[in-house]
Amino acid sequence: MPDYHDDLRLAHVLADAADAATMDRFKALDLKVETKPDMTPVSEADKAAEELIRGHLHRARPRDAILGEEYGVEGTGPRRWVIDPIDGTKNYVRGVPVWATLISLMEAGEEGFRPVVGVVSAPALNRRWWAAKGAGAFTGRSLTSATRMQVSKVGRIADASFAFSSLSGWEAQGRLDGLLDLTRACWRTRGYGDFWPYMMVAEGSVDLCAEPELSLWDMAAPAIVVQEAGGRYTSLDGEDGPGGGNAAASNGLLHDELLGYLNQRY
């Protein structure tokens, strides 16, 4: 199996640089915020962090392609870095500390592009999570100061903690009834949203989570972290990996039931 240690180490360097840039503008009174064509906000910090990461990658990995939320795709080839400079921009611009920079390396294979490295860095929470293919998932502040993560062993929906982002997206897809049935069946539900519930699934503090509509840059890094922690990460249709446009993540034991509820088979 390939060794991705150098790529993982680079991803940490990229995250360090992005953390410094985003924290410098977090809660700034003169922060500039625009509305994109899809009616979502983008701040000057989003753009600056992605530009910074791209600059580092151009120097360190000039042959690799890059896909980022703010500036699209550049380059071609079997290796592609996928970047969300600030996942949770709405939180960021309101001063809520739940946001993160997501950095992933994806490689082409027989089943298409799959993430092989992922780093999720949430500096306002003073938290970071990461994983590399075949090497496990970890949390800590650095590669040398880390704790290995493992998903929970909860085996019944009635004992499970379920996290979701909001109700509106589920309603728009006609899946709201299934979502509500799942919330009634679970022991506990919370609306954490964005990257955080996936990291809690990986840590074992949440057992399942799902979102109805996402982009690749939202999912690539969280997907490999969940998978390397022993969990499952699929689309709502059950397709493994981050390519389906939406996400369901679990400890693995509850995944079929999770998908059953969200697809209203129960």
PDB file of C-alpha atoms in Angstrom:
ATOM      1  CA  MET A   1       0.000   0.000   0.000  1.00  0.00           C
ATOM      2  CA  PRO A   2       1.332   3.492  -0.856  1.00  0.00           C
ATOM      3  CA  ASP A   3       2.714   5.580   1.994  1.00  0.00           C
ATOM      4  CA  TYR A   4       0.978   8.959   2.203  1.00  0.00           C
ATOM      5  CA  HIS A   5       2.966  10.315   5.147  1.00  0.00           C
ATOM      6  CA  ASP A   6       4.603  13.109   3.130  1.00  0.00           C
ATOM      7  CA  ASP A   7       1.256  14.164   1.676  1.00  0.00           C
ATOM      8  CA  LEU A   8      -0.340  14.125   5.123  1.00  0.00           C
ATOM      9  CA  ARG A   9       2.497  16.188   6.535  1.00  0.00           C
ATOM     10  CA  LEU A  10       2.035  18.706   3.700  1.00  0.00           C
ATOM     11  CA  ALA A  11      -1.710  18.846   4.403  1.00  0.00           C
ATOM     12  CA  HIS A  12      -0.898  19.812   8.006  1.00  0.00           C
ATOM     13  CA  VAL A  13       1.402  22.581   6.774  1.00  0.00           C
ATOM     14  CA  LEU A  14      -1.412  23.834   4.526  1.00  0.00           C
ATOM     15  CA  ALA A  15      -3.856  23.718   7.428  1.00  0.00           C
ATOM     16  CA  ASP A  16      -1.447  25.642   9.674  1.00  0.00           C
ATOM     17  CA  ALA A  17      -1.189  28.413   7.083  1.00  0.00           C
ATOM     18  CA  ALA A  18      -4.951  28.520   6.554  1.00  0.00           C
ATOM     19  CA  ASP A  19      -5.618  28.581  10.315  1.00  0.00           C
ATOM     20  CA  ALA A  20      -3.416  31.629  10.753  1.00  0.00           C
ATOM     21  CA  ALA A  21      -5.151  33.459   7.912  1.00  0.00           C
ATOM     22  CA  THR A  22      -8.716  32.626   8.930  1.00  0.00           C
ATOM     23  CA  MET A  23      -8.233  33.316  12.636  1.00  0.00           C
ATOM     24  CA  ASP A  24      -6.684  36.679  11.803  1.00  0.00           C
ATOM     25  CA  ARG A  25      -9.996  37.802  10.250  1.00  0.00           C
ATOM     26  CA  PHE A  26     -12.426  35.895  12.493  1.00  0.00           C
ATOM     27  CA  LYS A  27     -14.799  38.370  14.181  1.00  0.00           C
ATOM     28  CA  ALA A  28     -13.145  41.282  12.355  1.00  0.00           C
ATOM     29  CA  LEU A  29     -15.542  44.224  12.259  1.00  0.00           C
ATOM     30  CA  ASP A  30     -14.465  45.139   8.713  1.00  0.00           C
ATOM     31  CA  LEU A  31     -14.737  41.616   7.274  1.00  0.00           C
ATOM     32  CA  LYS A  32     -15.978  41.822   3.677  1.00  0.00           C
ATOM     33  CA  VAL A  33     -18.756  39.373   2.777  1.00  0.00           C
ATOM     34  CA  GLU A  34     -20.341  38.831  -0.648  1.00  0.00           C
ATOM     35  CA  THR A  35     -23.212  36.681  -1.904  1.00  0.00           C
ATOM     36  CA  LYS A  36     -22.412  34.096  -4.572  1.00  0.00           C
ATOM     37  CA  PRO A  37     -24.790  33.229  -7.435  1.00  0.00           C
ATOM     38  CA  ASP A  38     -26.112  30.247  -5.435  1.00  0.00           C
ATOM     39  CA  MET A  39     -27.054  32.736  -2.685  1.00  0.00           C
ATOM     40  CA  THR A  40     -24.466  31.429  -0.212  1.00  0.00           C
ATOM     41  CA  PRO A  41     -22.025  33.833   1.465  1.00  0.00           C
ATOM     42  CA  VAL A  42     -18.308  34.069   0.738  1.00  0.00           C
ATOM     43  CA  SER A  43     -15.939  36.181   2.795  1.00  0.00           C
ATOM     44  CA  GLU A  44     -12.573  37.682   1.995  1.00  0.00           C
ATOM     45  CA  ALA A  45     -11.151  35.083   4.410  1.00  0.00           C
ATOM     46  CA  ASP A  46     -12.514  32.202   2.290  1.00  0.00           C
ATOM     47  CA  LYS A  47     -10.789  33.575  -0.789  1.00  0.00           C
ATOM     48  CA  ALA A  48      -7.540  34.425   0.992  1.00  0.00           C
ATOM     49  CA  ALA A  49      -7.266  30.978   2.605  1.00  0.00           C
ATOM     50  CA  GLU A  50      -7.834  29.169  -0.687  1.00  0.00           C
ATOM     51  CA  GLU A  51      -5.325  31.396  -2.500  1.00  0.00           C
ATOM     52  CA  LEU A  52      -2.796  30.673   0.233  1.00  0.00           C
ATOM     53  CA  ILE A  53      -3.300  26.903   0.009  1.00  0.00           C
ATOM     54  CA  ARG A  54      -3.113  26.961  -3.780  1.00  0.00           C
ATOM     55  CA  GLY A  55       0.123  28.913  -3.646  1.00  0.00           C
ATOM     56  CA  HIS A  56       1.702  26.352  -1.320  1.00  0.00           C
ATOM     57  CA  LEU A  57       0.535  23.488  -3.536  1.00  0.00           C
ATOM     58  CA  HIS A  58       1.886  25.109  -6.694  1.00  0.00           C
ATOM     59  CA  ARG A  59       5.320  25.122  -5.077  1.00  0.00           C
ATOM     60  CA  ALA A  60       5.195  21.775  -3.258  1.00  0.00           C
ATOM     61  CA  ARG A  61       3.128  19.647  -5.682  1.00  0.00           C
ATOM     62  CA  PRO A  62       3.257  21.403  -9.086  1.00  0.00           C
ATOM     63  CA  ARG A  63       2.079  18.321 -10.979  1.00  0.00           C
ATOM     64  CA  ASP A  64      -1.048  17.778  -8.881  1.00  0.00           C
ATOM     65  CA  ALA A  65      -4.449  19.155  -9.835  1.00  0.00           C
ATOM     66  CA  ILE A  66      -6.418  21.371  -7.430  1.00  0.00           C
ATOM     67  CA  LEU A  67     -10.170  21.708  -6.899  1.00  0.00           C
ATOM     68  CA  GLY A  68     -11.373  24.421  -4.554  1.00  0.00           C
ATOM     69  CA  GLU A  69     -14.760  25.842  -3.669  1.00  0.00           C
ATOM     70  CA  GLU A  70     -13.911  29.438  -4.535  1.00  0.00           C
ATOM     71  CA  TYR A  71     -11.664  29.105  -7.612  1.00  0.00           C
ATOM     72  CA  GLY A  72     -12.687  25.831  -9.236  1.00  0.00           C
ATOM     73  CA  VAL A  73     -10.387  23.260 -10.809  1.00  0.00           C
ATOM     74  CA  GLU A  74      -6.952  23.657 -12.335  1.00  0.00           C
ATOM     75  CA  GLY A  75      -4.668  20.982 -13.705  1.00  0.00           C
ATOM     76  CA  THR A  76      -5.273  17.355 -14.589  1.00  0.00           C
ATOM     77  CA  GLY A  77      -3.842  14.002 -13.648  1.00  0.00           C
ATOM     78  CA  PRO A  78      -4.344  11.126 -11.209  1.00  0.00           C
ATOM     79  CA  ARG A  79      -3.826  13.235  -8.042  1.00  0.00           C
ATOM     80  CA  ARG A  80      -6.148  16.062  -7.067  1.00  0.00           C
ATOM     81  CA  TRP A  81      -6.173  18.213  -3.923  1.00  0.00           C
ATOM     82  CA  VAL A  82      -9.698  19.190  -2.869  1.00  0.00           C
ATOM     83  CA  ILE A  83     -10.096  22.288  -0.703  1.00  0.00           C
ATOM     84  CA  ASP A  84     -12.893  23.963   1.217  1.00  0.00           C
ATOM     85  CA  PRO A  85     -11.166  27.018   2.699  1.00  0.00           C
ATOM     86  CA  ILE A  86     -13.938  27.625   5.255  1.00  0.00           C
ATOM     87  CA  ASP A  87     -16.588  24.970   5.734  1.00  0.00           C
ATOM     88  CA  GLY A  88     -19.261  26.789   7.716  1.00  0.00           C
ATOM     89  CA  THR A  89     -18.924  30.290   6.261  1.00  0.00           C
ATOM     90  CA  LYS A  90     -22.315  31.311   7.667  1.00  0.00           C
ATOM     91  CA  ASN A  91     -21.003  30.499  11.136  1.00  0.00           C
ATOM     92  CA  TYR A  92     -17.723  32.254  10.410  1.00  0.00           C
ATOM     93  CA  VAL A  93     -19.329  35.544   9.376  1.00  0.00           C
ATOM     94  CA  ARG A  94     -21.623  35.527  12.433  1.00  0.00           C
ATOM     95  CA  GLY A  95     -18.826  34.829  14.901  1.00  0.00           C
ATOM     96  CA  VAL A  96     -19.876  31.223  15.652  1.00  0.00           C
ATOM     97  CA  PRO A  97     -16.670  29.174  16.167  1.00  0.00           C
ATOM     98  CA  VAL A  98     -17.919  26.029  14.384  1.00  0.00           C
ATOM     99  CA  TRP A  99     -16.109  26.222  11.037  1.00  0.00           C
ATOM    100  CA  ALA A 100     -13.097  24.468   9.556  1.00  0.00           C
ATOM    101  CA  THR A 101     -10.683  24.276   6.659  1.00  0.00           C
ATOM    102  CA  LEU A 102     -11.040  20.976   4.802  1.00  0.00           C
ATOM    103  CA  ILE A 103      -8.076  19.642   2.815  1.00  0.00           C
ATOM    104  CA  SER A 104      -8.035  16.317   0.991  1.00  0.00           C
ATOM    105  CA  LEU A 105      -5.876  14.535  -1.539  1.00  0.00           C
ATOM    106  CA  MET A 106      -7.791  12.301  -3.942  1.00  0.00           C
ATOM    107  CA  GLU A 107      -6.242   9.723  -6.251  1.00  0.00           C
ATOM    108  CA  ALA A 108      -7.663   8.113  -9.372  1.00  0.00           C
ATOM    109  CA  GLY A 109      -8.288   4.388  -9.301  1.00  0.00           C
ATOM    110  CA  GLU A 110     -10.507   1.714 -10.770  1.00  0.00           C
ATOM    111  CA  GLU A 111     -13.576   3.209  -9.044  1.00  0.00           C
ATOM    112  CA  GLY A 112     -12.733   6.820  -9.911  1.00  0.00           C
ATOM    113  CA  PHE A 113     -11.210   9.420  -7.603  1.00  0.00           C
ATOM    114  CA  ARG A 114     -11.093   8.437  -3.927  1.00  0.00           C
ATOM    115  CA  PRO A 115      -9.705  10.398  -0.948  1.00  0.00           C
ATOM    116  CA  VAL A 116      -6.410   9.073   0.397  1.00  0.00           C
ATOM    117  CA  VAL A 117      -5.543  11.944   2.777  1.00  0.00           C
ATOM    118  CA  GLY A 118      -7.827  14.248   4.716  1.00  0.00           C
ATOM    119  CA  VAL A 119      -7.315  17.032   7.257  1.00  0.00           C
ATOM    120  CA  VAL A 120     -10.127  18.908   9.004  1.00  0.00           C
ATOM    121  CA  SER A 121      -8.846  21.885  10.988  1.00  0.00           C
ATOM    122  CA  ALA A 122     -11.123  23.965  13.233  1.00  0.00           C
ATOM    123  CA  PRO A 123      -8.857  26.568  14.830  1.00  0.00           C
ATOM    124  CA  ALA A 124     -11.592  28.501  16.663  1.00  0.00           C
ATOM    125  CA  LEU A 125     -12.436  25.247  18.462  1.00  0.00           C
ATOM    126  CA  ASN A 126      -8.725  24.434  18.852  1.00  0.00           C
ATOM    127  CA  ARG A 127      -9.389  21.058  17.211  1.00  0.00           C
ATOM    128  CA  ARG A 128      -7.943  19.129  14.275  1.00  0.00           C
ATOM    129  CA  TRP A 129      -8.713  15.700  12.817  1.00  0.00           C
ATOM    130  CA  TRP A 130      -6.929  13.781  10.058  1.00  0.00           C
ATOM    131  CA  ALA A 131      -6.486  10.465   8.302  1.00  0.00           C
ATOM    132  CA  ALA A 132      -4.513   8.751   5.540  1.00  0.00           C
ATOM    133  CA  LYS A 133      -5.498   5.630   3.647  1.00  0.00           C
ATOM    134  CA  GLY A 134      -4.555   2.516   5.577  1.00  0.00           C
ATOM    135  CA  ALA A 135      -3.033   4.499   8.454  1.00  0.00           C
ATOM    136  CA  GLY A 136      -6.036   5.200  10.685  1.00  0.00           C
ATOM    137  CA  ALA A 137      -7.715   8.407  11.858  1.00  0.00           C
ATOM    138  CA  PHE A 138      -6.390  10.746  14.539  1.00  0.00           C
ATOM    139  CA  THR A 139      -7.175  13.916  16.428  1.00  0.00           C
ATOM    140  CA  GLY A 140      -4.806  16.338  18.125  1.00  0.00           C
ATOM    141  CA  ARG A 141      -2.833  19.476  17.398  1.00  0.00           C
ATOM    142  CA  SER A 142      -0.004  17.880  15.428  1.00  0.00           C
ATOM    143  CA  LEU A 143       1.213  14.617  13.926  1.00  0.00           C
ATOM    144  CA  THR A 144       3.358  14.023  17.004  1.00  0.00           C
ATOM    145  CA  SER A 145       0.626  14.885  19.520  1.00  0.00           C
ATOM    146  CA  ALA A 146      -2.367  12.815  18.523  1.00  0.00           C
ATOM    147  CA  THR A 147      -4.959  10.308  19.688  1.00  0.00           C
ATOM    148  CA  ARG A 148      -6.260   7.566  17.441  1.00  0.00           C
ATOM    149  CA  MET A 149     -10.008   7.658  16.800  1.00  0.00           C
ATOM    150  CA  GLN A 150     -12.502   4.832  16.620  1.00  0.00           C
ATOM    151  CA  VAL A 151     -16.233   4.908  15.880  1.00  0.00           C
ATOM    152  CA  SER A 152     -18.731   3.770  18.495  1.00  0.00           C
ATOM    153  CA  LYS A 153     -20.024   0.237  18.959  1.00  0.00           C
ATOM    154  CA  VAL A 154     -23.659   1.262  19.438  1.00  0.00           C
ATOM    155  CA  GLY A 155     -25.711  -1.379  17.649  1.00  0.00           C
ATOM    156  CA  ARG A 156     -29.325  -0.213  18.098  1.00  0.00           C
ATOM    157  CA  ILE A 157     -31.036   2.838  16.647  1.00  0.00           C
ATOM    158  CA  ALA A 158     -32.885   3.242  19.946  1.00  0.00           C
ATOM    159  CA  ASP A 159     -29.525   3.796  21.663  1.00  0.00           C
ATOM    160  CA  ALA A 160     -28.038   6.029  18.953  1.00  0.00           C
ATOM    161  CA  SER A 161     -27.156   9.712  18.818  1.00  0.00           C
ATOM    162  CA  PHE A 162     -28.031  11.246  15.432  1.00  0.00           C
ATOM    163  CA  ALA A 163     -26.829  14.604  14.073  1.00  0.00           C
ATOM    164  CA  PHE A 164     -28.276  16.500  11.109  1.00  0.00           C
ATOM    165  CA  SER A 165     -27.850  19.963   9.650  1.00  0.00           C
ATOM    166  CA  SER A 166     -31.326  21.441   9.106  1.00  0.00           C
ATOM    167  CA  LEU A 167     -34.864  20.511   8.062  1.00  0.00           C
ATOM    168  CA  SER A 168     -35.288  22.625   4.920  1.00  0.00           C
ATOM    169  CA  GLY A 169     -33.013  20.608   2.632  1.00  0.00           C
ATOM    170  CA  TRP A 170     -34.698  17.333   3.585  1.00  0.00           C
ATOM    171  CA  GLU A 171     -38.115  18.811   2.923  1.00  0.00           C
ATOM    172  CA  ALA A 172     -37.042  20.049  -0.522  1.00  0.00           C
ATOM    173  CA  GLN A 173     -35.997  16.480  -1.433  1.00  0.00           C
ATOM    174  CA  GLY A 174     -39.156  14.864  -0.114  1.00  0.00           C
ATOM    175  CA  ARG A 175     -37.205  13.041   2.601  1.00  0.00           C
ATOM    176  CA  LEU A 176     -38.456  14.978   5.625  1.00  0.00           C
ATOM    177  CA  ASP A 177     -40.873  12.293   6.827  1.00  0.00           C
ATOM    178  CA  GLY A 178     -38.098   9.707   6.854  1.00  0.00           C
ATOM    179  CA  LEU A 179     -35.787  12.068   8.723  1.00  0.00           C
ATOM    180  CA  LEU A 180     -38.434  12.803  11.358  1.00  0.00           C
ATOM    181  CA  ASP A 181     -39.172   9.101  11.786  1.00  0.00           C
ATOM    182  CA  LEU A 182     -35.455   8.536  12.389  1.00  0.00           C
ATOM    183  CA  THR A 183     -35.285  11.317  14.993  1.00  0.00           C
ATOM    184  CA  ARG A 184     -38.193   9.716  16.832  1.00  0.00           C
ATOM    185  CA  ALA A 185     -36.509   6.309  16.758  1.00  0.00           C
ATOM    186  CA  CYS A 186     -33.127   7.544  18.052  1.00  0.00           C
ATOM    187  CA  TRP A 187     -32.089   8.051  21.647  1.00  0.00           C
ATOM    188  CA  ARG A 188     -30.822  11.575  20.975  1.00  0.00           C
ATOM    189  CA  THR A 189     -30.743  14.087  18.102  1.00  0.00           C
ATOM    190  CA  ARG A 190     -28.771  17.300  17.653  1.00  0.00           C
ATOM    191  CA  GLY A 191     -28.433  19.756  14.759  1.00  0.00           C
ATOM    192  CA  TYR A 192     -24.670  20.291  14.744  1.00  0.00           C
ATOM    193  CA  GLY A 193     -24.200  20.705  10.970  1.00  0.00           C
ATOM    194  CA  ASP A 194     -21.237  21.142   8.600  1.00  0.00           C
ATOM    195  CA  PHE A 195     -18.017  19.164   9.263  1.00  0.00           C
ATOM    196  CA  TRP A 196     -18.490  18.659  13.008  1.00  0.00           C
ATOM    197  CA  PRO A 197     -20.936  15.722  13.178  1.00  0.00           C
ATOM    198  CA  TYR A 198     -18.720  13.651  10.862  1.00  0.00           C
ATOM    199  CA  MET A 199     -15.778  14.211  13.167  1.00  0.00           C
ATOM    200  CA  MET A 200     -17.910  13.201  16.156  1.00  0.00           C
ATOM    201  CA  VAL A 201     -18.915  10.011  14.334  1.00  0.00           C
ATOM    202  CA  ALA A 202     -15.201   9.314  13.833  1.00  0.00           C
ATOM    203  CA  GLU A 203     -14.540   9.997  17.527  1.00  0.00           C
ATOM    204  CA  GLY A 204     -17.397   7.768  18.641  1.00  0.00           C
ATOM    205  CA  SER A 205     -19.381  10.512  20.397  1.00  0.00           C
ATOM    206  CA  VAL A 206     -22.124  10.536  17.716  1.00  0.00           C
ATOM    207  CA  ASP A 207     -23.309   7.364  15.991  1.00  0.00           C
ATOM    208  CA  LEU A 208     -24.886   8.660  12.759  1.00  0.00           C
ATOM    209  CA  CYS A 209     -25.262  11.824  10.729  1.00  0.00           C
ATOM    210  CA  ALA A 210     -26.477  12.867   7.301  1.00  0.00           C
ATOM    211  CA  GLU A 211     -26.917  15.845   4.983  1.00  0.00           C
ATOM    212  CA  PRO A 212     -29.163  16.050   1.894  1.00  0.00           C
ATOM    213  CA  GLU A 213     -27.066  18.224  -0.412  1.00  0.00           C
ATOM    214  CA  LEU A 214     -23.287  18.697  -0.481  1.00  0.00           C
ATOM    215  CA  SER A 215     -20.364  19.364  -2.818  1.00  0.00           C
ATOM    216  CA  LEU A 216     -17.224  17.261  -3.164  1.00  0.00           C
ATOM    217  CA  TRP A 217     -15.110  19.775  -1.223  1.00  0.00           C
ATOM    218  CA  ASP A 218     -17.531  19.444   1.724  1.00  0.00           C
ATOM    219  CA  MET A 219     -17.123  15.675   1.815  1.00  0.00           C
ATOM    220  CA  ALA A 220     -13.695  14.497   0.633  1.00  0.00           C
ATOM    221  CA  ALA A 221     -11.779  15.133   3.864  1.00  0.00           C
ATOM    222  CA  PRO A 222     -14.538  14.057   6.295  1.00  0.00           C
ATOM    223  CA  ALA A 223     -15.148  10.882   4.278  1.00  0.00           C
ATOM    224  CA  ILE A 224     -11.692   9.402   4.729  1.00  0.00           C
ATOM    225  CA  VAL A 225     -11.563  10.432   8.391  1.00  0.00           C
ATOM    226  CA  VAL A 226     -14.807   8.551   9.075  1.00  0.00           C
ATOM    227  CA  GLN A 227     -13.719   5.540   7.024  1.00  0.00           C
ATOM    228  CA  GLU A 228     -10.283   5.282   8.636  1.00  0.00           C
ATOM    229  CA  ALA A 229     -11.928   5.478  12.066  1.00  0.00           C
ATOM    230  CA  GLY A 230     -13.836   2.319  11.167  1.00  0.00           C
ATOM    231  CA  GLY A 231     -17.104   3.897  10.048  1.00  0.00           C
ATOM    232  CA  ARG A 232     -19.022   4.097   6.779  1.00  0.00           C
ATOM    233  CA  TYR A 233     -19.452   7.172   4.603  1.00  0.00           C
ATOM    234  CA  THR A 234     -21.835   6.922   1.651  1.00  0.00           C
ATOM    235  CA  SER A 235     -24.368   8.857  -0.357  1.00  0.00           C
ATOM    236  CA  LEU A 236     -28.017   8.573   0.652  1.00  0.00           C
ATOM    237  CA  ASP A 237     -28.291   5.958  -2.096  1.00  0.00           C
ATOM    238  CA  GLY A 238     -25.576   3.875  -0.451  1.00  0.00           C
ATOM    239  CA  GLU A 239     -22.697   4.713  -2.826  1.00  0.00           C
ATOM    240  CA  ASP A 240     -19.422   4.508  -0.886  1.00  0.00           C
ATOM    241  CA  GLY A 241     -17.306   7.656  -0.732  1.00  0.00           C
ATOM    242  CA  PRO A 242     -17.923  11.370  -1.221  1.00  0.00           C
ATOM    243  CA  GLY A 243     -19.092  11.429  -4.849  1.00  0.00           C
ATOM    244  CA  GLY A 244     -22.879  11.247  -4.504  1.00  0.00           C
ATOM    245  CA  GLY A 245     -23.868  14.861  -3.830  1.00  0.00           C
ATOM    246  CA  ASN A 246     -25.115  14.102  -0.302  1.00  0.00           C
ATOM    247  CA  ALA A 247     -23.880  12.129   2.684  1.00  0.00           C
ATOM    248  CA  ALA A 248     -24.721   9.557   5.317  1.00  0.00           C
ATOM    249  CA  ALA A 249     -22.084   8.603   7.879  1.00  0.00           C
ATOM    250  CA  SER A 250     -22.256   6.105  10.701  1.00  0.00           C
ATOM    251  CA  ASN A 251     -20.347   3.700  12.890  1.00  0.00           C
ATOM    252  CA  GLY A 252     -21.093   1.069  10.250  1.00  0.00           C
ATOM    253  CA  LEU A 253     -23.287  -1.061  12.489  1.00  0.00           C
ATOM    254  CA  LEU A 254     -26.272   1.243  11.973  1.00  0.00           C
ATOM    255  CA  HIS A 255     -25.681   2.272   8.376  1.00  0.00           C
ATOM    256  CA  ASP A 256     -28.298   0.153   6.641  1.00  0.00           C
ATOM    257  CA  GLU A 257     -30.956   1.322   9.082  1.00  0.00           C
ATOM    258  CA  LEU A 258     -29.844   4.938   8.636  1.00  0.00           C
ATOM    259  CA  LEU A 259     -30.275   4.681   4.877  1.00  0.00           C
ATOM    260  CA  GLY A 260     -33.554   2.829   5.328  1.00  0.00           C
ATOM    261  CA  TYR A 261     -35.079   5.650   7.319  1.00  0.00           C
ATOM    262  CA  LEU A 262     -33.776   8.420   5.044  1.00  0.00           C
ATOM    263  CA  ASN A 263     -35.101   6.600   1.971  1.00  0.00           C
ATOM    264  CA  GLN A 264     -38.394   5.907   3.801  1.00  0.00           C
ATOM    265  CA  ARG A 265     -38.151   2.140   3.610  1.00  0.00           C
ATOM    266  CA  TYR A 266     -39.263   1.888   7.269  1.00  0.00           C
TER     267      TYR A 266
END
